[in-house]
Amino acid sequence: MAIGADILSLVDFSKSSLTLSLISIAFNPTAWNIVARNASKEYRNKTITRLFGGNSRAGVYFLTLMIFSFGILRDTLYQRALEDQPRKSLLPEPYSTLVPAALFIVGQTFVITSTWALGITGTFLGDYFGILMDRRVEGFPFNVLHDPMYVGSTMCFFAGALWYERPAGLFISVYVYIVYVIALRYEGPFTDMIYAKREEERAKSSKKQR
């Protein structure tokens, strides 16, 4: 508790850059789940797909572009928020450079390998558009973590906070973790339902062919 209080005492909440950063972090996972899911309408009614003449892949690529673009904006706002915050040494040398560097490398490894394993449609909510993978990915990094992309992204936020020695960055990183945990409570079960339904349909089809 004392450590948390010390960190919060070094956060300048009056800075608008901090507010904008927090808003952008919450916006990304929340908005894209709402847009793609749209209270389950995209999966059931193909709302976005219809905007692209029934081309579900075009819908996914459009969403991918939007998510990627707003991700860059989120990272830019985070950088600016750190620049506006008080600086304080958080780790002794040489750990002040080694720890954030290691966190960033491992975090980026999780993010990049997750994207590579899932592909564009698997990464950017393609399952909401009815584009499913043949089977759930179980290799690295999914054999290490259940949600490696979210974990990797959180690690990169912590890495930035430690590298630039901004206690406010630690506060933002914890906030990122909480936002991702909440997002996964909605995203995970819905994705599981989609694949479970696909398996049920396959089982029914197999019985009919016998």
Tab-separated table of N, CA and C in Angstrom, residues 21-110:
chain	number	residue	atom	x	y	z
A	21	SER	N	-4.267	10.049	-22.435
A	21	SER	CA	-3.647	8.726	-22.522
A	21	SER	C	-4.552	7.662	-21.919
A	22	LEU	N	-5.124	7.950	-20.757
A	22	LEU	CA	-6.013	6.989	-20.103
A	22	LEU	C	-7.260	6.720	-20.946
A	23	ILE	N	-7.792	7.782	-21.558
A	23	ILE	CA	-8.983	7.623	-22.405
A	23	ILE	C	-8.670	6.759	-23.619
A	24	SER	N	-7.528	7.012	-24.248
A	24	SER	CA	-7.165	6.257	-25.455
A	24	SER	C	-6.921	4.785	-25.140
A	25	ILE	N	-6.356	4.511	-23.966
A	25	ILE	CA	-6.099	3.126	-23.566
A	25	ILE	C	-7.405	2.366	-23.351
A	26	ALA	N	-8.358	3.009	-22.710
A	26	ALA	CA	-9.653	2.368	-22.482
A	26	ALA	C	-10.453	2.256	-23.771
A	27	PHE	N	-10.263	3.221	-24.661
A	27	PHE	CA	-11.044	3.268	-25.897
A	27	PHE	C	-10.753	2.069	-26.798
A	28	ASN	N	-9.485	1.733	-26.958
A	28	ASN	CA	-9.120	0.713	-27.940
A	28	ASN	C	-9.817	-0.633	-27.751
A	29	PRO	N	-9.570	-1.356	-26.670
A	29	PRO	CA	-10.223	-2.678	-26.548
A	29	PRO	C	-11.734	-2.583	-26.399
A	30	THR	N	-12.200	-1.514	-25.764
A	30	THR	CA	-13.644	-1.363	-25.550
A	30	THR	C	-14.365	-1.092	-26.864
A	31	ALA	N	-13.870	-0.100	-27.607
A	31	ALA	CA	-14.531	0.310	-28.846
A	31	ALA	C	-14.542	-0.798	-29.888
A	32	TRP	N	-13.415	-1.499	-30.035
A	32	TRP	CA	-13.357	-2.485	-31.111
A	32	TRP	C	-14.190	-3.705	-30.804
A	33	ASN	N	-14.312	-4.037	-29.533
A	33	ASN	CA	-15.223	-5.123	-29.185
A	33	ASN	C	-16.666	-4.715	-29.438
A	34	ILE	N	-16.996	-3.444	-29.159
A	34	ILE	CA	-18.351	-2.962	-29.391
A	34	ILE	C	-18.639	-2.876	-30.883
A	35	VAL	N	-17.672	-2.339	-31.645
A	35	VAL	CA	-17.853	-2.181	-33.091
A	35	VAL	C	-17.997	-3.537	-33.773
A	36	ALA	N	-17.069	-4.457	-33.482
A	36	ALA	CA	-17.093	-5.763	-34.146
A	36	ALA	C	-18.230	-6.628	-33.637
A	37	ARG	N	-18.428	-6.582	-32.330
A	37	ARG	CA	-19.468	-7.405	-31.735
A	37	ARG	C	-20.822	-6.746	-31.887
A	38	ASN	N	-20.868	-5.413	-31.596
A	38	ASN	CA	-22.089	-4.623	-31.728
A	38	ASN	C	-23.260	-5.364	-31.092
A	39	ALA	N	-23.015	-5.709	-29.807
A	39	ALA	CA	-24.016	-6.495	-29.075
A	39	ALA	C	-24.333	-7.797	-29.821
A	40	SER	N	-23.269	-8.382	-30.389
A	40	SER	CA	-23.340	-9.655	-31.124
A	40	SER	C	-23.926	-9.498	-32.537
A	41	LYS	N	-24.174	-8.271	-32.977
A	41	LYS	CA	-24.814	-8.090	-34.282
A	41	LYS	C	-23.886	-8.413	-35.442
A	42	GLU	N	-22.586	-8.092	-35.314
A	42	GLU	CA	-21.685	-8.398	-36.431
A	42	GLU	C	-21.616	-9.901	-36.641
A	43	TYR	N	-21.499	-10.645	-35.560
A	43	TYR	CA	-21.429	-12.100	-35.682
A	43	TYR	C	-22.722	-12.669	-36.241
A	44	ARG	N	-23.856	-12.128	-35.802
A	44	ARG	CA	-25.144	-12.691	-36.215
A	44	ARG	C	-25.716	-12.024	-37.458
A	45	ASN	N	-25.579	-10.689	-37.549
A	45	ASN	CA	-26.235	-9.953	-38.645
A	45	ASN	C	-25.289	-9.384	-39.692
A	46	LYS	N	-23.951	-9.488	-39.432
A	46	LYS	CA	-22.954	-9.026	-40.413
A	46	LYS	C	-23.114	-7.547	-40.754
A	47	THR	N	-23.236	-6.711	-39.749
A	47	THR	CA	-23.446	-5.280	-39.958
A	47	THR	C	-22.312	-4.647	-40.746
A	48	ILE	N	-21.062	-4.846	-40.289
A	48	ILE	CA	-19.910	-4.255	-40.970
A	48	ILE	C	-19.681	-4.923	-42.314
A	49	THR	N	-19.867	-6.236	-42.358
A	49	THR	CA	-19.667	-6.976	-43.604
A	49	THR	C	-20.551	-6.430	-44.725
A	50	ARG	N	-21.760	-6.069	-44.395
A	50	ARG	CA	-22.687	-5.532	-45.401
A	50	ARG	C	-22.190	-4.212	-45.977
A	51	LEU	N	-21.467	-3.443	-45.168
A	51	LEU	CA	-20.922	-2.165	-45.658
A	51	LEU	C	-19.901	-2.378	-46.763
A	52	PHE	N	-19.328	-3.588	-46.804
A	52	PHE	CA	-18.329	-3.916	-47.813
A	52	PHE	C	-18.866	-4.942	-48.818
A	53	GLY	N	-20.161	-4.830	-49.081
A	53	GLY	CA	-20.779	-5.655	-50.108
A	53	GLY	C	-20.761	-7.130	-49.802
A	54	GLY	N	-20.779	-7.497	-48.520
A	54	GLY	CA	-20.789	-8.901	-48.146
A	54	GLY	C	-19.411	-9.521	-48.064
A	55	ASN	N	-18.368	-8.712	-48.270
A	55	ASN	CA	-16.991	-9.214	-48.211
A	55	ASN	C	-16.498	-9.126	-46.773
A	56	SER	N	-16.535	-10.260	-46.065
A	56	SER	CA	-16.162	-10.266	-44.652
A	56	SER	C	-14.681	-9.956	-44.442
A	57	ARG	N	-13.836	-10.410	-45.366
A	57	ARG	CA	-12.402	-10.135	-45.227
A	57	ARG	C	-12.107	-8.644	-45.359
A	58	ALA	N	-12.830	-7.980	-46.248
A	58	ALA	CA	-12.653	-6.532	-46.396
A	58	ALA	C	-13.059	-5.828	-45.098
A	59	GLY	N	-14.100	-6.340	-44.459
A	59	GLY	CA	-14.537	-5.779	-43.184
A	59	GLY	C	-13.475	-5.943	-42.111
A	60	VAL	N	-12.853	-7.125	-42.078
A	60	VAL	CA	-11.795	-7.378	-41.103
A	60	VAL	C	-10.592	-6.478	-41.365
A	61	TYR	N	-10.207	-6.333	-42.644
A	61	TYR	CA	-9.047	-5.501	-42.979
A	61	TYR	C	-9.307	-4.036	-42.638
A	62	PHE	N	-10.547	-3.596	-42.821
A	62	PHE	CA	-10.907	-2.229	-42.441
A	62	PHE	C	-10.751	-2.055	-40.935
A	63	LEU	N	-11.261	-3.032	-40.176
A	63	LEU	CA	-11.160	-2.973	-38.719
A	63	LEU	C	-9.696	-3.047	-38.285
A	64	THR	N	-8.910	-3.863	-38.987
A	64	THR	CA	-7.480	-3.984	-38.693
A	64	THR	C	-6.788	-2.636	-38.840
A	65	LEU	N	-7.081	-1.937	-39.942
A	65	LEU	CA	-6.480	-0.627	-40.188
A	65	LEU	C	-6.851	0.358	-39.086
A	66	MET	N	-8.108	0.332	-38.674
A	66	MET	CA	-8.573	1.247	-37.640
A	66	MET	C	-7.914	0.928	-36.294
A	67	ILE	N	-7.862	-0.356	-35.936
A	67	ILE	CA	-7.255	-0.755	-34.664
A	67	ILE	C	-5.778	-0.405	-34.640
A	68	PHE	N	-5.090	-0.693	-35.748
A	68	PHE	CA	-3.655	-0.414	-35.831
A	68	PHE	C	-3.391	1.084	-35.737
A	69	SER	N	-4.194	1.879	-36.432
A	69	SER	CA	-4.019	3.336	-36.426
A	69	SER	C	-4.252	3.922	-35.039
A	70	PHE	N	-5.312	3.477	-34.389
A	70	PHE	CA	-5.594	3.989	-33.053
A	70	PHE	C	-4.596	3.450	-32.031
A	71	GLY	N	-3.995	2.309	-32.328
A	71	GLY	CA	-2.942	1.785	-31.464
A	71	GLY	C	-1.719	2.693	-31.501
A	72	ILE	N	-1.387	3.182	-32.683
A	72	ILE	CA	-0.273	4.121	-32.822
A	72	ILE	C	-0.587	5.415	-32.079
A	73	LEU	N	-1.831	5.882	-32.208
A	73	LEU	CA	-2.247	7.092	-31.495
A	73	LEU	C	-2.152	6.877	-29.989
A	74	ARG	N	-2.594	5.726	-29.513
A	74	ARG	CA	-2.528	5.400	-28.082
A	74	ARG	C	-1.093	5.450	-27.575
A	75	ASP	N	-0.180	4.833	-28.344
A	75	ASP	CA	1.228	4.817	-27.932
A	75	ASP	C	1.836	6.211	-27.948
A	76	THR	N	1.436	7.023	-28.923
A	76	THR	CA	1.933	8.404	-29.006
A	76	THR	C	1.464	9.221	-27.813
A	77	LEU	N	0.198	9.049	-27.443
A	77	LEU	CA	-0.352	9.778	-26.297
A	77	LEU	C	0.295	9.308	-24.999
A	78	TYR	N	0.629	8.041	-24.921
A	78	TYR	CA	1.319	7.513	-23.741
A	78	TYR	C	2.702	8.146	-23.616
A	79	GLN	N	3.393	8.233	-24.744
A	79	GLN	CA	4.718	8.851	-24.759
A	79	GLN	C	4.650	10.308	-24.288
A	80	ARG	N	3.681	11.035	-24.781
A	80	ARG	CA	3.527	12.439	-24.396
A	80	ARG	C	3.159	12.568	-22.923
A	81	ALA	N	2.343	11.646	-22.440
A	81	ALA	CA	1.959	11.672	-21.031
A	81	ALA	C	3.182	11.468	-20.144
A	82	LEU	N	4.058	10.546	-20.536
A	82	LEU	CA	5.272	10.306	-19.769
A	82	LEU	C	6.169	11.542	-19.745
A	83	GLU	N	6.273	12.209	-20.879
A	83	GLU	CA	7.126	13.397	-20.975
A	83	GLU	C	6.656	14.518	-20.051
A	84	ASP	N	5.358	14.581	-19.791
A	84	ASP	CA	4.788	15.651	-18.966
A	84	ASP	C	4.795	15.332	-17.475
A	85	GLN	N	5.247	14.135	-17.119
A	85	GLN	CA	5.181	13.705	-15.724
A	85	GLN	C	6.540	13.834	-15.015
A	86	PRO	N	6.513	13.948	-13.679
A	86	PRO	CA	7.755	14.033	-12.903
A	86	PRO	C	8.626	12.795	-13.101
A	87	ARG	N	9.932	13.019	-13.099
A	87	ARG	CA	10.880	11.916	-13.277
A	87	ARG	C	11.500	11.537	-11.939
A	88	LYS	N	11.629	10.224	-11.726
A	88	LYS	CA	12.246	9.732	-10.494
A	88	LYS	C	12.887	8.386	-10.774
A	89	SER	N	14.082	8.211	-10.277
A	89	SER	CA	14.774	6.946	-10.473
A	89	SER	C	13.974	5.819	-9.828
A	90	LEU	N	13.689	4.783	-10.586
A	90	LEU	CA	12.861	3.678	-10.103
A	90	LEU	C	13.664	2.417	-9.817
A	91	LEU	N	14.772	2.248	-10.526
A	91	LEU	CA	15.621	1.081	-10.338
A	91	LEU	C	17.083	1.521	-10.308
A	92	PRO	N	17.926	0.822	-9.545
A	92	PRO	CA	19.356	1.159	-9.533
A	92	PRO	C	20.031	0.688	-10.819
A	93	GLU	N	21.152	1.325	-11.148
A	93	GLU	CA	21.936	0.867	-12.289
A	93	GLU	C	22.562	-0.483	-11.960
A	94	PRO	N	22.717	-1.391	-12.926
A	94	PRO	CA	22.354	-1.255	-14.338
A	94	PRO	C	20.928	-1.710	-14.638
A	95	TYR	N	20.155	-2.023	-13.588
A	95	TYR	CA	18.812	-2.563	-13.781
A	95	TYR	C	17.849	-1.549	-14.399
A	96	SER	N	18.175	-0.265	-14.262
A	96	SER	CA	17.293	0.774	-14.796
A	96	SER	C	17.207	0.719	-16.319
A	97	THR	N	18.204	0.091	-16.943
A	97	THR	CA	18.165	-0.086	-18.402
A	97	THR	C	17.935	-1.553	-18.780
A	98	LEU	N	18.509	-2.467	-17.999
A	98	LEU	CA	18.390	-3.888	-18.331
A	98	LEU	C	16.956	-4.405	-18.175
A	99	VAL	N	16.297	-4.039	-17.073
A	99	VAL	CA	14.943	-4.536	-16.814
A	99	VAL	C	13.933	-4.043	-17.851
A	100	PRO	N	13.864	-2.718	-18.117
A	100	PRO	CA	12.905	-2.274	-19.141
A	100	PRO	C	13.221	-2.812	-20.526
A	101	ALA	N	14.508	-2.953	-20.848
A	101	ALA	CA	14.879	-3.496	-22.152
A	101	ALA	C	14.405	-4.935	-22.278
A	102	ALA	N	14.604	-5.714	-21.211
A	102	ALA	CA	14.164	-7.119	-21.225
A	102	ALA	C	12.647	-7.210	-21.303
A	103	LEU	N	11.950	-6.366	-20.536
A	103	LEU	CA	10.489	-6.356	-20.574
A	103	LEU	C	9.981	-6.037	-21.981
A	104	PHE	N	10.602	-5.047	-22.617
A	104	PHE	CA	10.163	-4.638	-23.956
A	104	PHE	C	10.405	-5.754	-24.972
A	105	ILE	N	11.574	-6.367	-24.921
A	105	ILE	CA	11.910	-7.429	-25.878
A	105	ILE	C	10.962	-8.620	-25.722
A	106	VAL	N	10.748	-9.046	-24.477
A	106	VAL	CA	9.854	-10.181	-24.228
A	106	VAL	C	8.418	-9.821	-24.599
A	107	GLY	N	8.003	-8.603	-24.220
A	107	GLY	CA	6.651	-8.153	-24.544
A	107	GLY	C	6.401	-8.103	-26.036
A	108	GLN	N	7.336	-7.526	-26.771
A	108	GLN	CA	7.198	-7.454	-28.223
A	108	GLN	C	7.232	-8.842	-28.856
A	109	THR	N	8.018	-9.732	-28.269
A	109	THR	CA	8.069	-11.111	-28.771
A	109	THR	C	6.696	-11.766	-28.656
A	110	PHE	N	6.035	-11.569	-27.518
A	110	PHE	CA	4.692	-12.124	-27.339
A	110	PHE	C	3.713	-11.522	-28.346
